[in-house]
Short mmCIF file of C-alpha atoms in Angstrom, two decimals:
data_model
loop_
_atom_site.label_atom_id
_atom_site.label_comp_id
_atom_site.label_asym_id
_atom_site.label_seq_id
_atom_site.Cartn_x
_atom_site.Cartn_y
_atom_site.Cartn_z
CA UNK N 25 20.29 9.40 -6.02
CA UNK N 26 18.00 12.19 -5.95
CA UNK N 27 14.25 11.96 -5.11
CA UNK N 28 12.07 11.68 -7.67
CA UNK N 29 9.87 15.28 -6.85
CA UNK N 30 6.99 13.67 -4.98
CA UNK N 31 8.34 10.89 -3.92
CA UNK N 32 9.22 11.82 0.03
CA UNK N 33 8.07 10.38 2.84
CA UNK N 34 5.73 11.86 5.21
CA UNK N 35 5.45 11.94 9.02
CA UNK N 36 2.61 14.12 10.90
CA UNK N 37 2.40 13.59 14.53
CA UNK N 38 -1.49 14.01 15.65
CA UNK N 39 -3.63 12.44 17.97
CA UNK N 40 -3.70 8.99 19.89
CA UNK N 41 -4.97 7.32 16.31
CA UNK N 42 -1.90 6.40 14.00
CA UNK N 43 -2.43 5.37 10.38
CA UNK N 44 0.52 3.68 8.48
CA UNK N 45 0.20 3.99 4.93
CA UNK N 46 1.83 1.90 2.18
CA UNK N 47 2.37 2.79 -1.62
CA UNK N 48 2.90 -0.01 -4.24
CA UNK N 49 5.21 -1.78 -6.23
CA UNK N 50 7.50 0.71 -8.09
CA UNK N 51 5.27 3.54 -7.09
CA UNK N 52 6.04 6.47 -4.40
CA UNK N 53 4.43 8.12 -1.56
CA UNK N 54 3.01 10.76 -3.71
CA UNK N 55 0.31 7.95 -4.96
CA UNK N 56 -0.80 8.48 -0.95
CA UNK N 57 0.10 11.85 -0.35
CA UNK N 58 -3.50 13.07 -0.71
CA UNK N 59 -5.10 10.73 1.41
CA UNK N 60 -2.33 11.34 4.10
CA UNK N 61 -2.97 14.97 4.24
CA UNK N 62 -6.52 14.26 4.85
CA UNK N 63 -5.84 12.11 7.88
CA UNK N 64 -3.55 14.43 9.30
CA UNK N 65 -6.06 17.35 8.85
CA UNK N 66 -8.50 14.77 11.09
CA UNK N 67 -5.86 14.61 13.60
CA UNK N 68 -4.41 11.29 13.35
CA UNK N 69 -0.80 10.61 13.82
CA UNK N 70 0.48 9.60 10.29
CA UNK N 71 3.57 7.56 8.77
CA UNK N 72 3.93 7.03 5.16
CA UNK N 73 7.45 5.67 4.41
CA UNK N 74 9.14 5.67 1.10
CA UNK N 75 10.01 1.74 0.40
CA UNK N 76 13.53 0.67 -0.23
CA UNK N 77 14.51 1.17 -3.78
CA UNK N 78 11.63 3.18 -4.58
CA UNK N 79 11.59 7.00 -5.69
CA UNK N 80 14.53 7.47 -7.45
CA UNK N 81 15.37 5.56 -10.61
CA UNK N 82 14.16 1.78 -11.16
CA UNK N 83 18.14 0.18 -11.49
CA UNK N 84 18.11 0.99 -7.88
CA UNK N 85 15.31 -1.29 -6.67
CA UNK N 86 17.06 -3.90 -8.73
CA UNK N 87 19.17 -4.46 -5.56
CA UNK N 88 16.15 -4.71 -2.92
CA UNK N 89 13.79 -7.54 -2.36
CA UNK N 90 10.44 -7.81 -0.52
CA UNK N 91 11.78 -8.39 2.64
CA UNK N 92 13.57 -4.62 2.67
CA UNK N 93 9.89 -3.27 1.60
CA UNK N 94 8.40 -5.36 4.56
CA UNK N 95 10.78 -4.42 7.16
CA UNK N 96 10.38 -0.57 6.22
CA UNK N 97 6.75 -0.83 6.90
CA UNK N 98 7.27 -3.05 9.90
CA UNK N 99 9.10 -0.53 11.62
CA UNK N 100 6.56 2.30 11.00
CA UNK N 101 4.07 -0.04 12.46
CA UNK N 102 6.18 -0.72 15.77
CA UNK N 103 7.05 3.18 16.20
CA UNK N 104 2.98 4.10 15.65
CA UNK N 105 2.44 1.46 17.67
CA UNK N 106 4.57 3.15 20.33
CA UNK N 107 3.19 6.34 20.37
CA UNK N 108 -0.69 5.80 19.60
CA UNK N 109 -3.39 4.05 21.39
CA UNK N 110 -4.38 2.17 18.24
CA UNK N 111 -3.08 1.94 14.41
CA UNK N 112 -4.54 1.33 11.06
CA UNK N 113 -3.07 0.46 7.54
CA UNK N 114 -4.05 1.58 4.35
CA UNK N 115 -2.84 0.72 1.17
CA UNK N 116 -2.12 0.89 -2.23
CA UNK N 117 -1.76 -2.29 -4.54
CA UNK N 118 1.21 -4.32 -3.32
CA UNK N 119 1.08 -2.04 -0.25
CA UNK N 120 -1.99 -4.17 0.32
CA UNK N 121 0.01 -7.35 0.17
CA UNK N 122 2.49 -5.69 2.62
CA UNK N 123 -0.53 -4.42 5.11
CA UNK N 124 -1.94 -8.14 4.76
CA UNK N 125 1.20 -9.56 6.32
CA UNK N 126 1.50 -7.04 8.89
CA UNK N 127 -1.95 -7.75 10.12
CA UNK N 128 -1.09 -11.67 10.05
CA UNK N 129 1.97 -11.26 11.86
CA UNK N 130 1.13 -8.23 14.48
CA UNK N 131 -2.58 -9.26 15.58
CA UNK N 132 -3.97 -6.89 17.87
CA UNK N 133 -1.40 -4.24 17.00
CA UNK N 134 -3.24 -3.75 13.78
CA UNK N 135 -6.73 -2.14 14.37
CA UNK N 136 -8.12 -2.47 10.99
CA UNK N 137 -7.23 -2.20 7.05
CA UNK N 138 -8.29 -0.08 4.41
CA UNK N 139 -6.97 -1.74 0.76
CA UNK N 140 -7.40 0.09 -2.14
CA UNK N 141 -6.64 -2.54 -5.35
CA UNK N 142 -4.50 -5.13 -3.22
CA UNK N 143 -2.23 -6.71 -5.03
CA UNK N 144 -1.57 -10.74 -3.99
CA UNK N 145 -1.31 -12.63 -7.02
CA UNK N 146 0.18 -12.71 -10.67
CA UNK N 147 -2.23 -11.89 -13.31
CA UNK N 148 0.11 -13.12 -16.10
CA UNK N 149 1.32 -16.29 -17.05
CA UNK N 150 4.80 -14.55 -17.77
CA UNK N 151 5.76 -14.17 -14.55
CA UNK N 152 6.23 -18.34 -14.28
CA UNK N 153 9.22 -17.17 -16.57
CA UNK N 154 10.56 -14.60 -13.86
CA UNK N 155 13.22 -16.96 -12.20
CA UNK N 156 14.69 -17.33 -15.48
CA UNK N 157 13.94 -14.05 -17.50
CA UNK N 158 15.26 -11.80 -14.67
CA UNK N 159 19.02 -13.10 -15.36
CA UNK N 160 18.70 -12.36 -19.33
CA UNK N 161 16.77 -9.01 -19.00
CA UNK N 162 16.74 -6.52 -16.78
CA UNK N 163 13.54 -4.58 -16.76
CA UNK N 164 10.12 -4.69 -18.82
CA UNK N 165 7.68 -1.58 -19.65
CA UNK N 166 6.49 0.26 -16.27
CA UNK N 167 2.89 -0.36 -14.72
CA UNK N 168 2.52 3.47 -13.09
CA UNK N 169 0.19 5.50 -14.19
CA UNK N 170 -3.15 3.72 -14.85
CA UNK N 171 -5.24 6.65 -13.82
CA UNK N 172 -8.91 7.55 -15.80
CA UNK N 173 -8.86 11.00 -14.39
CA UNK N 174 -7.14 13.77 -17.26
CA UNK N 175 -4.03 15.39 -16.14
CA UNK N 176 -3.29 13.57 -13.01
CA UNK N 177 -0.09 11.51 -12.89
CA UNK N 178 1.61 9.05 -10.81
CA UNK N 179 5.02 9.44 -9.80
CA UNK N 180 6.68 6.20 -10.34
CA UNK N 181 9.11 4.11 -12.32
CA UNK N 182 8.40 3.72 -16.47
CA UNK N 183 10.44 0.15 -16.12
CA UNK N 184 9.56 -2.72 -14.28
CA UNK N 185 13.03 -4.24 -12.60
CA UNK N 186 12.64 -8.07 -12.91
CA UNK N 187 14.54 -9.23 -9.88
CA UNK N 188 12.59 -6.62 -7.87
CA UNK N 189 9.12 -8.28 -9.83
CA UNK N 190 10.59 -11.88 -9.37
CA UNK N 191 10.87 -11.32 -5.29
CA UNK N 192 7.57 -9.80 -5.66
CA UNK N 193 5.94 -13.07 -6.81
CA UNK N 194 7.72 -14.62 -3.61
CA UNK N 195 5.87 -11.86 -1.20
CA UNK N 196 2.29 -12.84 -2.78
CA UNK N 197 3.20 -16.50 -2.33
CA UNK N 198 4.25 -15.83 1.55
CA UNK N 199 0.76 -13.51 1.85
CA UNK N 200 -1.26 -16.02 0.51
CA UNK N 201 -0.43 -18.66 3.00
CA UNK N 202 -1.09 -16.05 5.60
CA UNK N 203 -4.48 -14.43 4.75
CA UNK N 204 -6.44 -16.80 7.25
CA UNK N 205 -4.76 -15.44 10.14
CA UNK N 206 -5.81 -11.91 9.11
CA UNK N 207 -8.91 -11.53 11.48
CA UNK N 208 -9.14 -7.49 11.43
CA UNK N 209 -12.03 -5.58 10.27
CA UNK N 210 -11.25 -4.90 6.44
CA UNK N 211 -12.29 -1.95 4.35
CA UNK N 212 -11.76 -3.08 0.65
CA UNK N 213 -11.96 -0.91 -2.61
CA UNK N 214 -11.12 -2.01 -5.98
CA UNK N 215 -12.03 -1.02 -9.40
CA UNK N 216 -13.50 -3.30 -12.15
CA UNK N 217 -11.37 -1.49 -14.87
CA UNK N 218 -7.88 -2.21 -13.24
CA UNK N 219 -5.32 -2.17 -15.81
CA UNK N 220 -2.62 -3.65 -13.56
CA UNK N 221 -4.12 -5.56 -10.98
CA UNK N 222 -7.32 -7.94 -11.63
CA UNK N 223 -10.23 -8.13 -9.60
CA UNK N 224 -9.28 -11.81 -8.88
CA UNK N 225 -6.85 -10.32 -6.37
CA UNK N 226 -9.64 -8.92 -3.89
CA UNK N 227 -11.74 -11.56 -4.56
CA UNK N 228 -8.57 -13.92 -3.36
CA UNK N 229 -8.03 -11.92 -0.45
CA UNK N 230 -12.12 -11.51 0.36
CA UNK N 231 -12.30 -15.45 0.31
CA UNK N 232 -9.32 -16.41 2.19
CA UNK N 233 -9.15 -13.51 5.14
CA UNK N 234 -10.89 -15.02 8.71
CA UNK N 235 -12.02 -11.01 9.25
CA UNK N 236 -15.84 -11.00 10.18
CA UNK N 237 -16.12 -7.29 9.86
CA UNK N 238 -15.49 -6.81 6.23
CA UNK N 239 -16.95 -4.10 3.50
CA UNK N 240 -16.03 -4.37 -0.25
CA UNK N 241 -16.69 -1.13 -2.08
CA UNK N 242 -16.21 -0.73 -6.19
CA UNK N 243 -14.40 2.21 -7.64
CA UNK N 244 -16.44 2.33 -11.00
CA UNK N 245 -14.91 5.71 -12.28
CA UNK N 246 -11.19 4.71 -11.43
CA UNK N 247 -8.60 2.69 -12.96
CA UNK N 248 -5.55 1.13 -10.50
CA UNK N 249 -4.34 4.24 -8.71
CA UNK N 250 -7.69 4.84 -7.51
CA UNK N 251 -6.31 7.20 -4.81
CA UNK N 252 -5.31 9.93 -6.89
CA UNK N 253 -8.41 9.08 -9.40
CA UNK N 254 -12.23 9.96 -9.65
CA UNK N 255 -13.07 8.29 -6.69
CA UNK N 256 -10.50 9.31 -4.02
CA UNK N 257 -12.65 11.67 -1.93
CA UNK N 258 -15.06 8.55 -1.80
CA UNK N 259 -12.22 6.51 -0.39
CA UNK N 260 -10.77 9.22 2.16
CA UNK N 261 -14.44 9.82 3.32
CA UNK N 262 -14.83 6.19 3.77
CA UNK N 263 -11.46 5.53 5.26
CA UNK N 264 -11.90 8.40 7.55
CA UNK N 265 -15.40 6.82 8.55
CA UNK N 266 -14.01 3.16 9.21
CA UNK N 267 -11.56 4.91 11.45
CA UNK N 268 -14.07 6.68 13.53
CA UNK N 269 -16.21 3.60 13.90
CA UNK N 270 -13.41 1.35 15.21
CA UNK N 271 -11.16 3.95 17.08
CA UNK N 272 -13.24 5.54 20.08
CA UNK N 273 -10.27 8.30 20.58
CA UNK N 274 -10.97 9.54 16.70
CA UNK N 275 -14.77 9.34 17.09
CA UNK N 276 -14.49 11.69 20.00
CA UNK N 277 -12.90 14.15 18.06
CA UNK N 278 -9.43 14.25 19.82
CA UNK N 279 -8.40 17.73 19.61
CA UNK N 280 -4.97 17.28 17.68
CA UNK N 281 -1.53 17.61 19.64
CA UNK N 282 1.30 19.86 18.35
CA UNK N 283 2.37 18.80 15.09
CA UNK N 284 5.54 17.75 13.87
CA UNK N 285 5.57 17.59 9.92
CA UNK N 286 8.50 16.87 8.25
CA UNK N 287 10.10 15.39 5.07
CA UNK N 288 12.62 12.91 4.71
#
């Protein structure tokens, strides 16, 4: 299947500080591409992968499970760790769950997390029906495009594939179990007006992680996809400051090495 326009993965070879970006459930790299571009311009080595089953049509996602999505970001994390002195993970929504699992299982390989409206628990009682419902109904209306800013759209599916949604619920359970293993510095943004992921998700993360260096910021003017919304510039700037503070090589204003931007 051809990729949806804007759903291409992105890679940029920059300096010794690497950043992995993880997009959300039924979304695509497009939701994080402006952030990736800013990080690349600042001299970071950047990886923004396309999660399996995403970026084409929702039916393709029915065949994938959370283990497939996690394996993709884990592979990219380890590749960045090979070529960089430090690696940070920035994530949106379900990408936040994947990022938290990476941090819990890979310890010092992850230098810090920047999470935007992380999704780590169910916000609807109907999810309890998913084990049965997924065999009766292939999909429900989608969750993409929750953006306050006029004229801005998220590239994602207009349907939610239920086999994949059921698997997401298993990922949440796994991540909740691992939250106490997360000890890295965390910068967490969340939107009070989020129509996809409730504030209870961020509260759960902040309550259970073992990190001592934790900053919580509100995106008052944005909905769920805050990385494309009114607060995007603030997220990008604060994320840069967070990385600069924790990465001496980045703080020193490392000159960018040859860049080899490519898609695919």
